[in-house]
Amino acid sequence: MSPNSERCRSDGKNIFRIKVKMKNEFVFLYEFSKSLLFGVWGDFKEGIKSSRMTLPLIWLLSVGLAFQFDMPFYSFFLIKEGDFFHFLAEKISYWGDFPQGTVPLSIGIYLLGLLFKKERIKEAAIGCFLSAFIAGCLVDLGRDVLGRPRPSADVKEAFKQLGYIPTPIVSFHRIHPGGSFVDGFYGIHWTAMFHGFPSGHAATSMATASSFLRSLPLLGYLLLFCAVFVCWSRMALGRHYFSDIIAGGLLGFFAGLMFSRFQNRNTSTALQKSKQEVKK
């Protein structure tokens, strides 16, 4: 047998092994994600029954309290354009978003788990992505339907984009200094300036951080520190009121914590099921 044919056979075997490993990894990713989602959903239903709506009540009370500080906090945190801290807030806000922050972070941590053969790290990365994705979807649905104008929303720009000036369905009978719209819920309007409540950045950044609190606590606390700055940046740029931040942040924090708790308690069972599927 010639050296070329032996080399081709060896290359063929290596390619086959790589394909098998990739297939097994995709099967693991799918099966573990499915087990995790169903497990967290089961925990959520049981938690609602046992707690008798404690978490939703905490959320409502927190948002209601934060609502009282919207106007003074808006004036306090707002930073004018051209200031260094405004530039800093823009950068933090950009990297604190789901596509630019959570997605590459989840992929990077998963690849580290793959490289060092640490299943726990891979599981944490999956939980991070799923919790932030779900929190983001819930927030997007809520703010699309409610339609609270951002503090920076402008009447002229709204008319230019929509062809009409929206009026509130539920008015809060207040407006911040320099504001164009009366604060309230305006319903569905297909423009980002009416996507104020809740904050998507706050939800996804908090979910990303809290999802690691049980599995990788040092990373979780570090990301929680970063998430607080993401929340600050949204108010500094005039994108959200304080109650928008609290609403999105708490929702994301609870979502990430549920994934983290379930993984910490049931990870061996979910992992065993996913490995059984890989072997099939």
Short mmCIF file of C-alpha atoms in Angstrom, two decimals, residues 1-227:
data_model
loop_
_atom_site.label_atom_id
_atom_site.label_comp_id
_atom_site.label_asym_id
_atom_site.label_seq_id
_atom_site.Cartn_x
_atom_site.Cartn_y
_atom_site.Cartn_z
CA MET A 1 0.00 0.00 0.00
CA SER A 2 1.39 3.39 -0.99
CA PRO A 3 2.01 6.17 1.58
CA ASN A 4 -0.61 8.36 -0.14
CA SER A 5 -3.35 5.75 0.23
CA GLU A 6 -2.47 5.22 3.92
CA ARG A 7 -2.59 8.97 4.49
CA CYS A 8 -5.99 9.21 2.76
CA ARG A 9 -7.35 6.37 4.90
CA SER A 10 -6.04 8.05 8.07
CA ASP A 11 -7.56 11.39 7.04
CA GLY A 12 -10.85 9.67 6.30
CA LYS A 13 -10.92 8.09 9.78
CA ASN A 14 -10.18 11.45 11.41
CA ILE A 15 -12.96 13.16 9.46
CA PHE A 16 -15.36 10.38 10.46
CA ARG A 17 -14.44 10.77 14.16
CA ILE A 18 -14.96 14.53 13.96
CA LYS A 19 -18.39 14.04 12.36
CA VAL A 20 -19.40 11.56 15.06
CA LYS A 21 -18.25 13.93 17.82
CA MET A 22 -20.14 16.85 16.26
CA LYS A 23 -23.29 14.76 15.93
CA ASN A 24 -23.05 13.61 19.55
CA GLU A 25 -22.51 17.19 20.70
CA PHE A 26 -25.58 18.44 18.85
CA VAL A 27 -27.67 15.58 20.27
CA PHE A 28 -26.42 16.41 23.77
CA LEU A 29 -27.18 20.10 23.24
CA TYR A 30 -30.72 19.35 22.10
CA GLU A 31 -31.54 16.74 24.74
CA PHE A 32 -30.10 18.67 27.67
CA SER A 33 -31.87 21.88 26.56
CA LYS A 34 -35.16 19.99 26.32
CA SER A 35 -34.72 18.40 29.76
CA LEU A 36 -33.79 21.76 31.24
CA LEU A 37 -36.76 23.61 29.74
CA PHE A 38 -39.31 20.99 30.84
CA GLY A 39 -37.72 20.80 34.28
CA VAL A 40 -37.77 24.56 34.84
CA TRP A 41 -41.35 24.77 33.56
CA GLY A 42 -42.36 22.07 36.07
CA ASP A 43 -40.59 23.93 38.87
CA PHE A 44 -42.30 27.16 37.85
CA LYS A 45 -45.78 25.61 38.02
CA GLU A 46 -45.06 24.00 41.38
CA GLY A 47 -43.58 27.25 42.67
CA ILE A 48 -46.67 29.24 41.70
CA LYS A 49 -48.90 26.74 43.54
CA SER A 50 -46.79 26.58 46.70
CA SER A 51 -45.88 30.26 46.95
CA ARG A 52 -49.40 31.46 46.13
CA MET A 53 -48.21 34.15 43.75
CA THR A 54 -45.51 35.48 46.10
CA LEU A 55 -43.01 36.25 43.31
CA PRO A 56 -45.54 38.07 41.08
CA LEU A 57 -46.63 40.11 44.10
CA ILE A 58 -43.01 40.99 44.93
CA TRP A 59 -42.56 42.03 41.31
CA LEU A 60 -45.70 44.20 41.29
CA LEU A 61 -44.88 45.87 44.61
CA SER A 62 -41.30 46.56 43.52
CA VAL A 63 -42.41 48.06 40.21
CA GLY A 64 -45.10 50.12 41.96
CA LEU A 65 -42.55 51.50 44.42
CA ALA A 66 -40.02 52.22 41.65
CA PHE A 67 -42.76 54.03 39.70
CA GLN A 68 -42.85 56.72 42.41
CA PHE A 69 -39.19 57.55 41.72
CA ASP A 70 -39.31 57.62 37.92
CA MET A 71 -39.19 61.38 37.44
CA PRO A 72 -36.56 62.34 40.06
CA PHE A 73 -34.35 59.37 39.07
CA TYR A 74 -34.67 60.29 35.40
CA SER A 75 -33.30 63.77 36.07
CA PHE A 76 -30.61 62.42 38.40
CA PHE A 77 -29.20 59.69 36.13
CA LEU A 78 -29.53 61.37 32.71
CA ILE A 79 -26.18 62.30 31.16
CA LYS A 80 -25.88 64.81 28.32
CA GLU A 81 -24.39 63.85 24.99
CA GLY A 82 -20.72 64.68 24.59
CA ASP A 83 -19.92 63.78 28.18
CA PHE A 84 -17.38 60.97 28.72
CA PHE A 85 -19.84 59.03 30.87
CA HIS A 86 -22.43 59.26 28.10
CA PHE A 87 -19.93 57.63 25.75
CA LEU A 88 -19.18 55.00 28.41
CA ALA A 89 -22.89 54.32 28.91
CA GLU A 90 -23.32 53.79 25.16
CA LYS A 91 -20.55 51.17 25.11
CA ILE A 92 -21.87 49.37 28.20
CA SER A 93 -25.39 49.43 26.78
CA TYR A 94 -24.20 47.99 23.46
CA TRP A 95 -22.31 45.06 24.99
CA GLY A 96 -25.04 44.50 27.56
CA ASP A 97 -27.59 43.56 24.91
CA PHE A 98 -28.55 39.93 24.20
CA PRO A 99 -27.00 39.50 20.71
CA GLN A 100 -23.73 41.27 21.53
CA GLY A 101 -23.38 40.10 25.14
CA THR A 102 -25.25 36.95 26.11
CA VAL A 103 -24.91 35.02 22.85
CA PRO A 104 -21.09 35.24 22.48
CA LEU A 105 -20.67 34.72 26.24
CA SER A 106 -22.79 31.54 26.17
CA ILE A 107 -20.96 30.20 23.12
CA GLY A 108 -17.56 31.01 24.61
CA ILE A 109 -18.33 29.30 27.94
CA TYR A 110 -19.78 26.27 26.15
CA LEU A 111 -16.61 25.95 24.05
CA LEU A 112 -14.50 26.16 27.22
CA GLY A 113 -16.52 23.32 28.70
CA LEU A 114 -16.02 21.36 25.50
CA LEU A 115 -12.29 22.05 25.47
CA PHE A 116 -11.71 21.05 29.10
CA LYS A 117 -14.38 18.29 29.05
CA LYS A 118 -16.36 19.90 31.87
CA GLU A 119 -20.04 19.02 31.50
CA ARG A 120 -21.03 21.41 34.30
CA ILE A 121 -19.61 24.38 32.39
CA LYS A 122 -21.45 23.36 29.22
CA GLU A 123 -24.70 23.01 31.16
CA ALA A 124 -24.22 26.46 32.71
CA ALA A 125 -23.74 27.97 29.24
CA ILE A 126 -26.96 26.36 27.98
CA GLY A 127 -28.88 27.61 31.04
CA CYS A 128 -27.50 31.11 30.52
CA PHE A 129 -28.62 31.28 26.90
CA LEU A 130 -32.08 29.81 27.52
CA SER A 131 -32.89 31.93 30.58
CA ALA A 132 -31.83 35.19 28.89
CA PHE A 133 -33.64 34.24 25.67
CA ILE A 134 -36.89 33.47 27.50
CA ALA A 135 -36.64 36.61 29.66
CA GLY A 136 -36.01 38.68 26.54
CA CYS A 137 -38.98 37.17 24.70
CA LEU A 138 -41.34 37.81 27.63
CA VAL A 139 -40.18 41.40 27.93
CA ASP A 140 -40.47 42.00 24.18
CA LEU A 141 -44.04 40.70 24.24
CA GLY A 142 -44.93 42.88 27.21
CA ARG A 143 -43.48 46.11 25.88
CA ASP A 144 -44.93 45.57 22.41
CA VAL A 145 -48.42 45.22 23.89
CA LEU A 146 -48.18 47.91 26.59
CA GLY A 147 -46.41 50.55 24.50
CA ARG A 148 -44.96 52.81 27.17
CA PRO A 149 -42.97 55.63 25.52
CA ARG A 150 -39.31 55.87 26.37
CA PRO A 151 -38.23 59.08 28.15
CA SER A 152 -36.43 60.04 24.93
CA ALA A 153 -39.53 59.53 22.74
CA ASP A 154 -40.27 62.54 20.54
CA VAL A 155 -43.67 63.58 19.14
CA LYS A 156 -42.24 64.86 15.84
CA GLU A 157 -40.23 61.67 15.29
CA ALA A 158 -43.28 59.54 16.15
CA PHE A 159 -45.38 61.40 13.58
CA LYS A 160 -42.62 60.99 11.00
CA GLN A 161 -42.42 57.22 11.62
CA LEU A 162 -46.11 56.43 12.16
CA GLY A 163 -47.96 59.17 10.29
CA TYR A 164 -50.02 60.03 13.37
CA ILE A 165 -49.50 61.09 16.99
CA PRO A 166 -50.43 58.29 19.43
CA THR A 167 -52.62 58.99 22.44
CA PRO A 168 -52.43 57.04 25.72
CA ILE A 169 -54.86 54.24 26.52
CA VAL A 170 -53.85 54.53 30.17
CA SER A 171 -52.42 57.92 31.17
CA PHE A 172 -50.24 58.46 34.24
CA HIS A 173 -50.88 62.22 33.98
CA ARG A 174 -47.23 63.22 34.19
CA ILE A 175 -44.38 64.20 31.91
CA HIS A 176 -40.69 64.68 32.64
CA PRO A 177 -39.02 68.08 32.00
CA GLY A 178 -38.29 68.33 28.29
CA GLY A 179 -40.48 65.33 27.49
CA SER A 180 -42.78 65.11 24.46
CA PHE A 181 -45.24 62.42 25.52
CA VAL A 182 -47.44 62.11 28.58
CA ASP A 183 -46.29 59.03 30.49
CA GLY A 184 -48.62 56.03 30.17
CA PHE A 185 -49.46 52.94 28.15
CA TYR A 186 -50.21 53.63 24.50
CA GLY A 187 -50.82 50.10 23.24
CA ILE A 188 -49.23 48.56 20.16
CA HIS A 189 -47.26 50.95 17.95
CA TRP A 190 -44.60 49.51 15.69
CA THR A 191 -41.70 51.71 16.69
CA ALA A 192 -38.92 51.27 19.26
CA MET A 193 -39.71 54.56 21.01
CA PHE A 194 -42.80 52.87 22.52
CA HIS A 195 -40.84 49.91 23.88
CA GLY A 196 -40.12 51.42 27.28
CA PHE A 197 -41.68 49.00 29.77
CA PRO A 198 -40.07 46.65 30.75
CA SER A 199 -36.40 47.10 29.84
CA GLY A 200 -35.02 44.37 27.58
CA HIS A 201 -31.38 45.12 28.44
CA ALA A 202 -32.12 44.86 32.16
CA ALA A 203 -33.97 41.56 31.71
CA THR A 204 -31.39 39.76 29.57
CA SER A 205 -28.32 41.04 31.47
CA MET A 206 -29.82 40.06 34.84
CA ALA A 207 -30.92 36.65 33.53
CA THR A 208 -27.44 36.07 32.13
CA ALA A 209 -25.85 36.87 35.50
CA SER A 210 -28.25 35.04 37.82
CA SER A 211 -28.18 31.86 35.71
CA PHE A 212 -24.58 31.30 36.92
CA LEU A 213 -25.13 32.03 40.63
CA ARG A 214 -25.42 28.35 41.62
CA SER A 215 -23.32 26.61 38.97
CA LEU A 216 -20.43 29.10 38.63
CA PRO A 217 -20.94 31.59 41.50
CA LEU A 218 -17.79 33.67 41.00
CA LEU A 219 -18.71 34.31 37.37
CA GLY A 220 -22.33 34.90 38.37
CA TYR A 221 -21.48 37.64 40.88
CA LEU A 222 -19.07 39.28 38.45
CA LEU A 223 -21.76 39.34 35.75
CA LEU A 224 -24.30 40.62 38.28
CA PHE A 225 -22.00 43.56 38.95
CA CYS A 226 -21.79 44.17 35.18
CA ALA A 227 -25.59 43.87 34.83
#
